[in-house]
Short mmCIF file of C-alpha atoms in Angstrom, two decimals:
data_model
loop_
_atom_site.label_atom_id
_atom_site.label_comp_id
_atom_site.label_asym_id
_atom_site.label_seq_id
_atom_site.Cartn_x
_atom_site.Cartn_y
_atom_site.Cartn_z
CA MET X 14 131.53 43.03 -13.85
CA ALA X 15 128.06 41.58 -13.81
CA LEU X 16 126.10 41.44 -17.01
CA SER X 17 122.37 41.48 -16.81
CA LYS X 18 120.75 40.28 -19.96
CA VAL X 19 117.20 41.45 -20.11
CA SER X 20 114.61 40.11 -22.45
CA VAL X 21 111.20 41.62 -22.40
CA ARG X 22 108.52 39.32 -23.66
CA SER X 23 104.91 40.03 -23.98
CA VAL X 24 102.60 37.37 -22.69
CA SER X 25 99.18 37.26 -24.19
CA MET X 26 96.34 35.76 -22.23
CA ALA X 27 93.41 34.91 -24.37
CA PRO X 28 90.09 34.99 -22.57
CA THR X 29 88.43 31.60 -22.19
CA GLN X 30 85.40 31.02 -24.36
CA PRO X 31 82.19 30.20 -22.55
CA ASP X 32 80.59 26.89 -23.36
CA ASP X 33 77.56 27.18 -25.58
CA ARG X 34 76.84 23.54 -26.15
CA PRO X 35 73.23 22.74 -25.26
CA GLU X 36 74.02 19.34 -23.72
CA ASP X 37 76.19 21.06 -21.11
CA GLY X 38 73.36 21.98 -18.75
CA GLY X 39 74.79 19.75 -16.04
CA GLN X 40 78.21 21.27 -16.33
CA ARG X 41 76.76 24.77 -16.20
CA GLY X 42 74.85 23.82 -13.06
CA GLY X 43 78.06 22.48 -11.57
CA ASP X 44 79.90 25.67 -12.46
CA MET X 45 77.13 27.71 -10.89
CA PHE X 46 77.33 25.62 -7.73
CA ARG X 47 81.07 26.10 -7.61
CA GLY X 48 80.59 29.83 -8.15
CA VAL X 49 78.09 30.07 -5.32
CA LEU X 50 80.31 27.96 -3.08
CA GLY X 51 83.27 30.15 -3.88
CA LYS X 52 81.32 33.29 -3.09
CA THR X 53 80.01 31.81 0.15
CA LEU X 54 83.49 30.83 1.27
CA CYS X 55 84.75 34.27 0.36
CA PHE X 56 81.94 35.86 2.37
CA LEU X 57 82.65 33.58 5.33
CA GLY X 58 86.32 34.41 5.15
CA TYR X 59 85.62 38.11 5.27
CA THR X 60 83.16 37.64 8.13
CA VAL X 61 85.73 35.72 10.15
CA GLN X 62 88.39 38.30 9.42
CA TYR X 63 86.27 41.31 10.35
CA GLY X 64 84.83 39.49 13.35
CA CYS X 65 88.33 38.89 14.62
CA ILE X 66 89.30 42.51 14.05
CA ALA X 67 86.17 43.58 15.95
CA HIS X 68 87.03 41.22 18.79
CA CYS X 69 90.53 42.66 19.01
CA GLY X 70 89.10 46.18 19.01
CA PHE X 71 86.68 45.46 21.85
CA GLU X 72 89.17 43.49 23.90
CA TYR X 73 92.23 45.66 23.57
CA ILE X 74 91.08 49.15 22.69
CA GLY X 75 87.69 49.96 24.17
CA GLU X 76 84.00 49.30 24.26
CA PHE X 77 80.74 51.19 24.66
CA VAL X 78 78.86 50.56 27.89
CA THR X 79 75.34 51.49 28.95
CA CYS X 80 75.22 52.14 32.66
CA SER X 81 72.15 51.53 34.73
CA GLY X 82 71.48 52.15 38.37
CA PRO X 83 71.86 55.06 40.73
CA SER X 84 75.14 54.14 42.40
CA MET X 85 77.30 56.60 40.47
CA GLU X 86 75.09 59.68 40.60
CA PRO X 87 75.66 62.52 39.93
CA THR X 88 78.65 61.63 37.78
CA ILE X 89 76.90 58.93 35.75
CA THR X 90 73.12 58.67 35.77
CA ASN X 91 70.80 55.90 34.68
CA TYR X 92 70.92 54.95 30.97
CA ASP X 93 74.07 56.92 30.23
CA VAL X 94 76.30 55.56 27.49
CA VAL X 95 80.01 55.78 28.19
CA PHE X 96 83.15 54.66 26.44
CA SER X 97 85.50 52.54 28.50
CA GLU X 98 89.02 52.01 27.27
CA ARG X 99 91.02 48.86 27.85
CA LEU X 100 94.53 50.19 27.46
CA SER X 101 94.96 51.46 31.02
CA ARG X 102 93.84 48.16 32.40
CA ASN X 103 96.04 46.10 30.12
CA PHE X 104 99.09 48.16 30.98
CA TYR X 105 98.22 48.10 34.67
CA ARG X 106 97.88 51.87 34.90
CA ILE X 107 94.57 52.24 36.65
CA GLU X 108 94.89 55.05 39.17
CA LYS X 109 93.03 56.29 42.22
CA GLY X 110 90.02 58.31 41.21
CA ASP X 111 89.43 56.46 37.92
CA ILE X 112 85.95 55.23 37.18
CA VAL X 113 86.19 51.59 36.13
CA ILE X 114 83.92 48.90 34.79
CA ALA X 115 84.57 45.64 36.61
CA LYS X 116 83.04 42.18 36.64
CA SER X 117 80.83 41.69 39.61
CA LEU X 118 82.40 39.68 42.40
CA PHE X 119 79.33 37.54 42.97
CA ASP X 120 78.07 37.17 39.41
CA PRO X 121 80.66 37.17 36.63
CA HIS X 122 78.01 37.81 33.99
CA MET X 123 77.21 41.21 35.51
CA ASN X 124 79.37 44.28 35.40
CA VAL X 125 79.60 47.08 37.91
CA CYS X 126 80.66 50.66 37.35
CA LYS X 127 82.45 52.18 40.34
CA ARG X 128 85.24 54.55 41.20
CA VAL X 129 88.63 53.38 42.44
CA ILE X 130 89.12 54.77 45.91
CA GLY X 131 92.27 52.88 46.83
CA LEU X 132 94.95 50.77 45.21
CA GLU X 133 96.94 47.96 46.81
CA GLY X 134 98.59 48.98 50.01
CA ASP X 135 96.34 52.00 50.63
CA LYS X 136 94.67 52.54 53.97
CA ILE X 137 90.89 52.83 53.66
CA CYS X 138 88.63 54.18 56.36
CA THR X 139 85.85 51.62 56.57
CA SER X 140 83.80 53.14 59.33
CA GLY X 141 80.85 55.33 58.42
CA PRO X 142 80.77 59.06 59.05
CA SER X 143 78.44 58.56 62.00
CA ASP X 144 80.60 55.99 63.81
CA VAL X 145 82.55 57.06 66.82
CA PHE X 146 85.40 54.62 66.47
CA LYS X 147 87.19 54.83 63.17
CA THR X 148 88.18 51.53 61.65
CA HIS X 149 90.73 51.18 58.90
CA GLN X 150 91.58 48.49 56.44
CA TYR X 151 94.54 48.05 54.14
CA VAL X 152 93.86 47.07 50.56
CA PRO X 153 95.64 43.73 49.98
CA LYS X 154 98.11 43.10 47.19
CA GLY X 155 96.54 42.69 43.76
CA HIS X 156 93.22 44.25 44.81
CA VAL X 157 91.48 47.61 44.53
CA TRP X 158 88.84 49.31 46.62
CA LEU X 159 85.79 50.42 44.69
CA GLU X 160 83.06 52.80 45.81
CA GLY X 161 80.18 54.42 44.01
CA ASP X 162 79.84 58.19 43.98
CA ASN X 163 76.35 57.94 45.47
CA LEU X 164 77.48 56.63 48.84
CA ARG X 165 74.00 56.25 50.22
CA ASN X 166 72.74 54.07 47.40
CA SER X 167 75.68 51.92 46.36
CA THR X 168 76.79 48.41 47.22
CA ASP X 169 80.51 48.40 46.74
CA SER X 170 83.68 47.47 48.54
CA ARG X 171 82.22 48.76 51.77
CA SER X 172 79.96 45.72 51.77
CA TYR X 173 81.87 43.08 49.81
CA GLY X 174 85.46 44.04 50.44
CA PRO X 175 88.36 44.69 48.08
CA VAL X 176 88.05 43.51 44.49
CA PRO X 177 90.87 41.72 42.63
CA TYR X 178 92.49 43.94 40.01
CA ALA X 179 92.06 41.28 37.33
CA LEU X 180 88.27 41.67 37.48
CA ILE X 181 88.53 45.22 36.14
CA ARG X 182 87.51 45.39 32.50
CA GLY X 183 88.21 48.98 31.55
CA ARG X 184 88.43 52.60 32.57
CA VAL X 185 85.58 54.92 31.72
CA CYS X 186 87.06 57.89 29.96
CA LEU X 187 84.28 59.57 28.01
CA LYS X 188 80.57 60.06 28.44
CA LEU X 189 78.73 59.84 25.13
CA TRP X 190 75.04 60.11 25.98
CA PRO X 191 73.11 62.23 26.93
CA PRO X 192 74.56 64.75 24.49
CA HIS X 193 74.27 67.73 26.77
CA ASN X 194 76.61 65.96 29.18
CA PHE X 195 79.11 64.85 26.58
CA GLY X 196 82.77 64.81 27.56
CA ALA X 197 85.14 63.75 30.26
CA LEU X 198 83.90 62.76 33.68
CA ASN X 199 84.22 64.70 36.87
CA GLN X 200 86.38 64.10 39.87
CA SER X 201 85.00 62.29 42.84
CA PRO X 202 82.39 64.34 44.67
CA THR X 203 82.61 62.26 47.82
CA GLY X 204 86.00 63.30 49.16
CA ARG X 205 86.83 59.71 50.02
CA ILE X 206 90.03 59.66 48.03
CA VAL X 207 93.05 60.55 50.08
CA LYS X 208 96.10 61.34 48.01
CA ARG X 209 99.23 59.84 49.45
CA SER X 210 101.62 62.43 50.78
CA ASP X 211 104.78 60.88 49.35
CA MET C 293 129.61 54.55 -12.21
CA THR C 294 128.95 53.12 -15.60
CA ARG C 295 126.54 50.28 -15.99
CA VAL C 296 126.41 48.21 -19.07
CA TYR C 297 123.11 46.84 -20.24
CA TYR C 298 122.77 44.46 -23.13
CA THR C 299 119.61 43.89 -25.03
CA GLU C 300 118.86 40.60 -26.63
CA ASP C 301 118.55 41.00 -30.32
CA PRO C 302 119.25 38.84 -33.31
CA GLU C 303 122.45 40.66 -34.16
CA GLY C 304 124.14 39.75 -30.89
CA PHE C 305 125.35 42.09 -28.23
CA ARG C 306 125.23 45.82 -28.42
CA GLY C 307 127.22 48.08 -26.18
CA ILE C 308 125.84 51.06 -24.33
CA GLY C 309 127.11 53.54 -26.75
CA ASP C 310 125.34 51.94 -29.69
CA ASN C 311 121.74 52.75 -28.95
CA GLU C 312 121.14 55.03 -25.98
CA ASN C 313 117.33 54.88 -26.09
CA THR C 314 117.10 51.10 -25.85
CA SER C 315 119.41 50.86 -22.85
CA THR C 316 117.64 53.56 -20.84
CA GLU C 317 114.27 52.03 -21.63
CA VAL C 318 115.54 48.74 -20.34
CA THR C 319 116.91 50.40 -17.23
CA PHE C 320 113.57 51.94 -16.47
CA ARG C 321 111.74 48.72 -17.10
CA VAL C 322 114.03 46.77 -14.79
CA MET C 323 113.70 49.34 -12.05
CA ALA C 324 109.92 49.45 -12.48
CA GLN C 325 109.72 45.68 -12.25
CA GLN C 326 111.86 45.58 -9.13
CA THR C 327 109.92 48.31 -7.32
CA GLY C 328 106.64 46.84 -8.58
CA ALA C 329 107.61 43.46 -7.15
CA GLY C 330 108.75 45.11 -3.93
CA ARG C 331 105.54 47.09 -3.58
CA ARG C 332 103.46 44.00 -4.32
CA TYR C 333 105.36 42.10 -1.65
CA ILE C 334 104.82 44.84 0.90
CA ARG C 335 101.13 45.02 0.07
CA ALA C 336 100.77 41.24 0.36
CA PHE C 337 102.66 41.25 3.65
CA VAL C 338 100.56 44.03 5.16
CA SER C 339 97.26 42.48 4.07
CA GLY C 340 98.38 39.08 5.35
CA PHE C 341 99.46 40.68 8.61
CA PHE C 342 96.07 42.26 9.10
CA VAL C 343 94.43 38.89 8.62
CA ALA C 344 96.82 36.72 10.61
CA VAL C 345 97.27 38.82 13.72
CA PRO C 346 93.61 39.45 14.62
CA VAL C 347 92.68 35.84 13.85
CA THR C 348 95.51 34.49 15.99
CA VAL C 349 94.70 36.85 18.85
CA THR C 350 91.01 35.93 18.70
CA VAL C 351 91.79 32.22 18.68
CA LEU C 352 94.09 32.59 21.69
CA ASP C 353 91.49 34.64 23.54
CA ARG C 354 88.37 32.64 22.77
CA LEU C 355 89.27 29.09 21.75
CA ALA C 356 92.52 27.66 23.00
CA TYR C 357 95.66 28.79 24.72
CA VAL C 358 98.93 26.98 25.21
CA ALA C 359 100.84 27.46 28.42
CA ARG C 360 103.92 26.07 30.09
CA VAL C 361 103.42 24.96 33.67
CA GLU C 362 106.02 26.18 36.13
CA GLY C 363 106.52 25.16 39.69
CA ALA C 364 105.72 22.15 41.77
CA SER C 365 102.34 23.04 43.17
CA MET C 366 100.43 20.56 41.00
CA GLN C 367 102.65 17.52 41.43
CA PRO C 368 102.18 14.69 40.64
CA SER C 369 99.53 15.56 38.05
CA LEU C 370 101.54 18.25 36.28
CA ASN C 371 105.33 18.68 36.23
CA PRO C 372 106.06 15.43 38.06
CA GLU C 373 109.82 15.81 37.76
CA GLY C 374 109.89 19.53 38.33
CA ASN C 375 111.80 21.70 35.89
CA VAL C 376 114.69 19.23 35.57
CA THR C 377 113.48 17.36 32.52
CA GLY C 378 111.42 20.24 31.18
CA SER C 379 108.07 21.61 32.24
CA ASP C 380 104.78 20.31 31.02
CA VAL C 381 102.96 22.29 28.38
CA VAL C 382 99.17 22.20 28.63
CA LEU C 383 96.40 23.11 26.25
CA LEU C 384 93.92 25.46 27.91
CA ASN C 385 90.40 25.34 26.56
CA ARG C 386 89.01 28.86 26.74
CA TRP C 387 85.78 28.10 24.92
CA SER C 388 84.45 25.81 27.63
CA VAL C 389 84.79 28.49 30.31
CA ARG C 390 83.17 31.28 28.31
CA ASN C 391 80.08 31.04 30.56
CA TYR C 392 82.16 30.53 33.69
CA GLN C 393 81.13 26.89 33.99
CA VAL C 394 83.70 24.85 35.84
CA ARG C 395 83.29 21.44 37.41
CA ARG C 396 84.75 20.06 40.58
CA GLY C 397 88.03 18.34 39.86
CA ASP C 398 88.87 20.37 36.73
CA ILE C 399 92.34 21.80 36.45
CA VAL C 400 91.88 25.46 35.59
CA SER C 401 94.09 28.42 34.96
CA VAL C 402 93.07 31.47 36.92
CA LEU C 403 94.27 35.09 36.99
CA SER C 404 95.97 35.33 40.33
CA PRO C 405 94.14 37.47 42.90
CA LYS C 406 97.50 38.38 44.39
CA ASN C 407 99.14 39.44 41.15
CA PRO C 408 96.99 40.33 38.14
CA GLN C 409 99.86 39.78 35.72
CA GLN C 410 100.25 36.15 36.65
CA LYS C 411 98.15 33.11 35.83
CA ILE C 412 98.08 30.19 38.21
CA ILE C 413 97.04 26.61 37.46
CA LYS C 414 95.21 24.75 40.18
CA ARG C 415 92.46 22.19 40.65
CA VAL C 416 88.87 23.16 41.45
CA ILE C 417 87.93 21.57 44.75
CA ALA C 418 84.58 23.17 45.53
CA LEU C 419 81.98 25.35 43.84
CA GLU C 420 79.64 28.00 45.20
CA GLY C 421 77.48 26.80 48.05
CA ASP C 422 79.73 23.90 49.03
CA PHE C 423 80.69 23.48 52.64
CA ILE C 424 84.34 22.46 52.94
CA LYS C 425 87.06 21.93 55.46
CA THR C 426 90.05 24.13 54.70
CA LEU C 427 93.75 23.38 55.14
CA GLY C 428 95.40 26.32 56.76
CA TYR C 429 92.91 29.04 55.94
CA LYS C 430 91.86 31.49 58.63
CA ASN C 431 88.50 29.70 59.01
CA ARG C 432 88.48 25.97 59.71
CA TYR C 433 85.22 25.38 57.86
CA LEU C 434 83.84 27.52 55.12
CA LYS C 435 80.85 27.83 52.85
CA VAL C 436 82.00 28.97 49.43
CA PRO C 437 80.16 32.23 48.62
CA ASP C 438 78.05 32.81 45.50
CA GLY C 439 80.01 33.37 42.33
CA HIS C 440 83.20 31.97 43.87
CA PHE C 441 85.04 28.68 43.82
CA TRP C 442 87.81 27.04 45.80
CA ILE C 443 91.06 25.98 44.18
CA GLU C 444 93.92 23.97 45.57
CA GLY C 445 97.17 22.66 44.23
CA ASP C 446 97.69 18.89 44.31
CA HIS C 447 100.99 19.23 46.11
CA ARG C 448 99.84 20.03 49.62
CA GLY C 449 102.03 22.55 51.38
CA HIS C 450 103.86 23.71 48.26
CA SER C 451 100.99 25.58 46.76
CA LEU C 452 99.75 29.14 46.83
CA ASP C 453 96.02 28.59 46.51
CA SER C 454 92.68 29.30 48.13
CA ASN C 455 94.07 28.16 51.45
CA SER C 456 96.12 31.37 51.41
CA PHE C 457 93.92 33.89 49.64
CA GLY C 458 90.45 32.47 50.12
CA PRO C 459 87.75 31.66 47.61
CA VAL C 460 88.31 32.97 44.09
CA SER C 461 85.72 34.87 42.06
CA LEU C 462 84.48 33.06 38.95
CA GLY C 463 85.27 36.13 36.87
CA LEU C 464 88.97 35.36 37.27
CA VAL C 465 88.82 31.99 35.56
CA HIS C 466 90.95 31.95 32.41
CA GLY C 467 90.79 28.47 30.90
CA ARG C 468 90.39 24.77 31.62
CA ALA C 469 93.44 22.57 31.10
CA SER C 470 92.20 19.80 28.87
CA HIS C 471 95.35 18.09 27.56
CA ILE C 472 99.03 17.83 28.29
CA ILE C 473 100.72 18.30 24.93
CA TRP C 474 104.44 18.29 25.80
CA PRO C 475 106.64 16.36 26.47
CA PRO C 476 105.42 13.76 23.98
CA ASN C 477 105.72 10.88 26.42
CA ARG C 478 103.20 12.66 28.63
CA TRP C 479 100.51 13.23 26.02
CA GLN C 480 97.22 12.68 27.77
CA ARG C 481 93.79 14.04 28.33
CA ILE C 482 93.37 15.58 31.76
CA GLU C 483 90.39 14.04 33.53
CA PRO C 484 88.59 15.90 36.30
CA SER C 485 89.05 14.21 39.65
CA VAL C 486 88.78 15.49 43.18
CA PRO C 487 91.07 13.89 45.76
CA PRO C 488 88.74 11.81 47.95
CA GLU C 489 89.83 13.51 51.17
CA ARG C 490 88.99 16.92 49.73
CA ARG C 491 85.40 16.29 48.76
CA PRO C 492 82.94 18.84 50.12
CA LEU C 493 81.22 17.99 53.37
CA ILE C 494 77.75 18.96 52.21
CA ASP C 495 77.03 18.68 48.52
CA TRP C 496 74.27 20.97 47.20
CA HIS C 497 74.89 20.11 43.56
CA ALA C 498 73.51 16.84 42.22
CA ASP C 499 76.51 15.12 40.73
CA THR C 500 75.77 12.46 38.12
CA THR C 501 79.34 11.10 38.09
CA GLU C 502 79.99 10.73 41.77
CA GLU C 503 82.16 7.61 41.73
CA GLN C 504 84.74 7.17 39.00
CA GLU C 505 85.57 3.56 38.23
CA GLU C 506 89.28 3.00 37.94
CA ASP C 507 90.17 0.38 35.37
#
């Protein structure tokens, strides 16, 4: 049978007395310097920590994006603020009909906001509505086909071809500004998305 | 179940029946100390977790990344003996590619255009605007479009690179391999060098280090 012998002791911690000696000006200055240094390091530590948490939030959860340009009218107009979430992209669950923010193919510092018309393996009709002979193209593996909702005023995959999936940054899920248009975004008005029959 | 607690006092041991109050007080104090210590540990663990995980993730995303090289497409520069004696492990510098600046001859890791879940490690042969001769691509000669670059593996013929899928967009670049850090006998800094037969035909970029002296 185990015996546990318990002794409870009280520990007294006397507060340290501040130095009052007048010839200690140098030491007080040194203490003050150490205090300031300590506070600065503490502040830096907190900045680094919260900066890293912010980075993780923007990279893995979502970010706010201001859209400019007419290529997604009427769904998204100029100077709209939307929220694009990163989870669908990180779990590879972007679907046909999603509006995505992607890095531009020709300038990685710019982003484009387009709708996904086709995923890999889909057959895309690349000829215009006025062409007599219909041409088709298959979206290669690892790529997506992007088109703006405003077909007349949008440079998208119809001009530069399919876009690699890894350039997609996030899926736009919520429109935040202007406030009278707050909420989820509409389906594609162009009728270019063909649901697969299987 | 009966538990026996003894208190330390100058008269020696006392059994449980002797002084009920003292033993229950002690029981409570012991339990409070144990749960207090446990709660303190959990709080310390959670607060440490919330510091360590975001900092680690940010460092891996922005500063440096460590990756094991698989396959034979970069022989003899990386993995010279294949996977027999163990693959090379390289340090990928993510800070130097934050503005998408790569140089010809760098070994870079790129998100594969064929499979977004995979990263491939290849050498940069040509940058945007360069006019190059391709090896097995659908066009014999090619001008690399704006915002793209051309990558090739050092092991000709055993490499899935731009000769199969064409020029790669700069937005796909992931990191620049700067050092080989494992195995220890292969510790070295990776220097950028383009194989002489793969230099671009017309060079629009003024290169200050055209010829590398071999000592």
